[in-house]
Tab-separated table of C-alpha atoms in Angstrom:
chain	number	residue	atom	x	y	z
A	94	MET	CA	-24.843	-44.225	46.660
A	95	PHE	CA	-26.032	-46.859	49.109
A	96	LEU	CA	-24.655	-44.921	52.081
A	97	PHE	CA	-26.192	-41.716	50.745
A	98	ALA	CA	-29.541	-43.528	50.641
A	99	CYS	CA	-29.044	-44.637	54.246
A	100	TYR	CA	-28.476	-41.030	55.324
A	101	THR	CA	-31.185	-39.416	53.179
A	102	GLY	CA	-33.799	-42.028	52.255
A	103	THR	CA	-33.425	-41.221	48.556
A	104	SER	CA	-34.287	-43.791	45.922
A	105	TYR	CA	-31.825	-45.000	43.293
A	106	VAL	CA	-33.649	-43.207	40.475
A	107	ASP	CA	-33.418	-39.930	42.412
A	108	VAL	CA	-29.774	-40.243	43.498
A	109	VAL	CA	-28.534	-40.747	39.942
A	110	ALA	CA	-30.495	-37.666	38.786
A	111	ILE	CA	-29.798	-35.066	41.490
A	112	THR	CA	-27.509	-32.159	40.640
A	113	ASN	CA	-25.868	-29.222	42.400
A	114	GLY	CA	-29.028	-27.281	41.543
A	115	ASN	CA	-30.895	-29.503	43.995
A	116	LEU	CA	-28.771	-28.276	46.917
A	117	SER	CA	-29.718	-25.181	48.902
A	118	LYS	CA	-28.993	-23.617	52.282
A	119	ASP	CA	-31.609	-22.414	54.741
A	120	ASP	CA	-31.421	-19.216	56.805
A	121	ALA	CA	-29.440	-21.042	59.505
A	122	GLY	CA	-26.876	-22.261	56.956
A	123	ALA	CA	-27.974	-25.915	56.927
A	124	LEU	CA	-27.651	-27.699	53.582
A	125	TRP	CA	-30.821	-29.230	52.108
A	126	LEU	CA	-31.500	-31.509	49.173
A	127	LYS	CA	-34.655	-30.464	47.296
A	128	TYR	CA	-35.812	-32.428	44.266
A	129	GLN	CA	-38.832	-33.783	42.400
A	130	ARG	CA	-39.184	-37.497	43.103
A	131	GLY	CA	-38.808	-39.649	40.010
A	132	LYS	CA	-41.512	-42.058	41.166
A	133	ASN	CA	-44.368	-39.612	41.741
A	134	GLY	CA	-43.109	-36.131	40.826
A	135	LYS	CA	-43.695	-34.767	44.332
A	136	LEU	CA	-41.261	-32.321	45.894
A	137	SER	CA	-38.958	-33.882	48.451
A	138	ARG	CA	-36.874	-31.948	50.971
A	139	VAL	CA	-34.139	-33.590	53.011
A	140	LYS	CA	-31.901	-31.817	55.514
A	141	LEU	CA	-28.480	-33.286	54.895
A	142	LEU	CA	-26.514	-34.888	57.690
A	143	PRO	CA	-22.756	-34.207	57.842
A	144	GLU	CA	-22.109	-37.759	56.572
A	145	ALA	CA	-24.260	-37.164	53.472
A	146	ILE	CA	-22.489	-33.850	52.793
A	147	GLU	CA	-19.138	-35.631	53.115
A	148	LEU	CA	-20.211	-38.164	50.465
A	149	ILE	CA	-21.316	-35.374	48.127
A	150	GLU	CA	-17.934	-33.666	48.518
A	151	LYS	CA	-16.047	-36.923	48.049
A	152	TYR	CA	-17.743	-37.721	44.731
A	153	ARG	CA	-18.161	-34.151	43.419
A	154	ASP	CA	-16.801	-33.796	39.906
A	155	PRO	CA	-17.151	-30.455	38.082
A	156	SER	CA	-17.129	-32.231	34.710
A	157	ARG	CA	-20.323	-34.110	35.632
A	158	GLU	CA	-23.774	-32.551	35.976
A	159	THR	CA	-25.011	-35.044	38.596
A	160	LEU	CA	-23.760	-35.212	42.185
A	161	PHE	CA	-22.867	-38.886	41.903
A	162	PRO	CA	-21.497	-40.871	38.966
A	163	LYS	CA	-24.017	-42.791	36.889
A	164	MET	CA	-24.128	-46.473	37.705
A	165	GLU	CA	-26.498	-49.023	36.220
A	166	TYR	CA	-28.824	-50.472	38.847
A	167	ASN	CA	-27.739	-54.058	38.117
A	168	THR	CA	-24.091	-53.046	38.633
A	169	LEU	CA	-25.032	-51.439	41.943
A	170	LYS	CA	-26.862	-54.609	43.038
A	171	TRP	CA	-23.848	-56.749	42.135
A	172	LYS	CA	-21.491	-54.466	44.080
A	173	LEU	CA	-23.758	-54.553	47.151
A	174	GLN	CA	-23.758	-58.364	47.087
A	175	THR	CA	-19.965	-58.354	46.803
A	176	ILE	CA	-19.752	-56.076	49.866
A	177	ARG	CA	-22.231	-58.297	51.717
A	178	LYS	CA	-20.022	-61.330	51.135
A	179	MET	CA	-16.812	-59.471	52.043
A	180	ILE	CA	-18.159	-58.436	55.448
A	181	GLY	CA	-19.698	-61.814	56.210
A	182	MET	CA	-23.295	-60.603	56.245
A	183	THR	CA	-26.014	-63.192	55.818
A	184	GLY	CA	-29.246	-62.371	54.050
A	185	THR	CA	-29.879	-59.813	51.369
A	186	LEU	CA	-28.321	-56.384	51.093
A	187	SER	CA	-30.278	-54.172	48.733
A	188	TYR	CA	-30.393	-50.467	47.951
A	189	HIS	CA	-34.012	-50.453	49.052
A	190	ALA	CA	-33.076	-51.818	52.488
A	191	GLY	CA	-30.738	-48.888	53.060
A	192	ARG	CA	-33.598	-46.472	52.516
A	193	HIS	CA	-36.155	-48.043	54.810
A	194	ARG	CA	-34.606	-49.622	57.857
A	195	ASN	CA	-31.567	-49.711	60.034
A	196	LEU	CA	-29.266	-52.490	58.976
A	197	SER	CA	-27.871	-54.475	61.840
A	198	PHE	CA	-25.177	-57.047	61.328
A	199	LYS	CA	-21.857	-57.967	62.858
A	200	LEU	CA	-18.762	-56.906	61.037
A	201	LYS	CA	-15.611	-58.871	61.554
A	202	THR	CA	-12.786	-56.465	62.281
A	203	SER	CA	-10.366	-58.497	60.242
A	204	LYS	CA	-12.655	-58.288	57.212
A	205	LEU	CA	-12.815	-54.491	57.478
A	206	GLN	CA	-9.038	-54.180	57.619
A	207	GLU	CA	-8.517	-56.153	54.418
């Protein structure tokens, strides 16, 4: 979900609520995410990058209505901090940060191969 937020700018409350019904193609065949924002109810339209589409396909489950599995926000925060420690990142890694800025940090190759 964090990577999806990086690619689309979607908030946590929106990612856990979006469904296949929120996906549509334009006349050129590009896939778009269209949904009502949970925070303010306004319509949001996001043209999906190939990486975002790949994540949707990876986590697609026909038995679930939502595109991504439900995950409590506190669980998500804990998992992000675990990832932060595993890659040797200093500072805070939050879902919100993925939505609003480019994250820059050095990854140790050996840590990624573990």
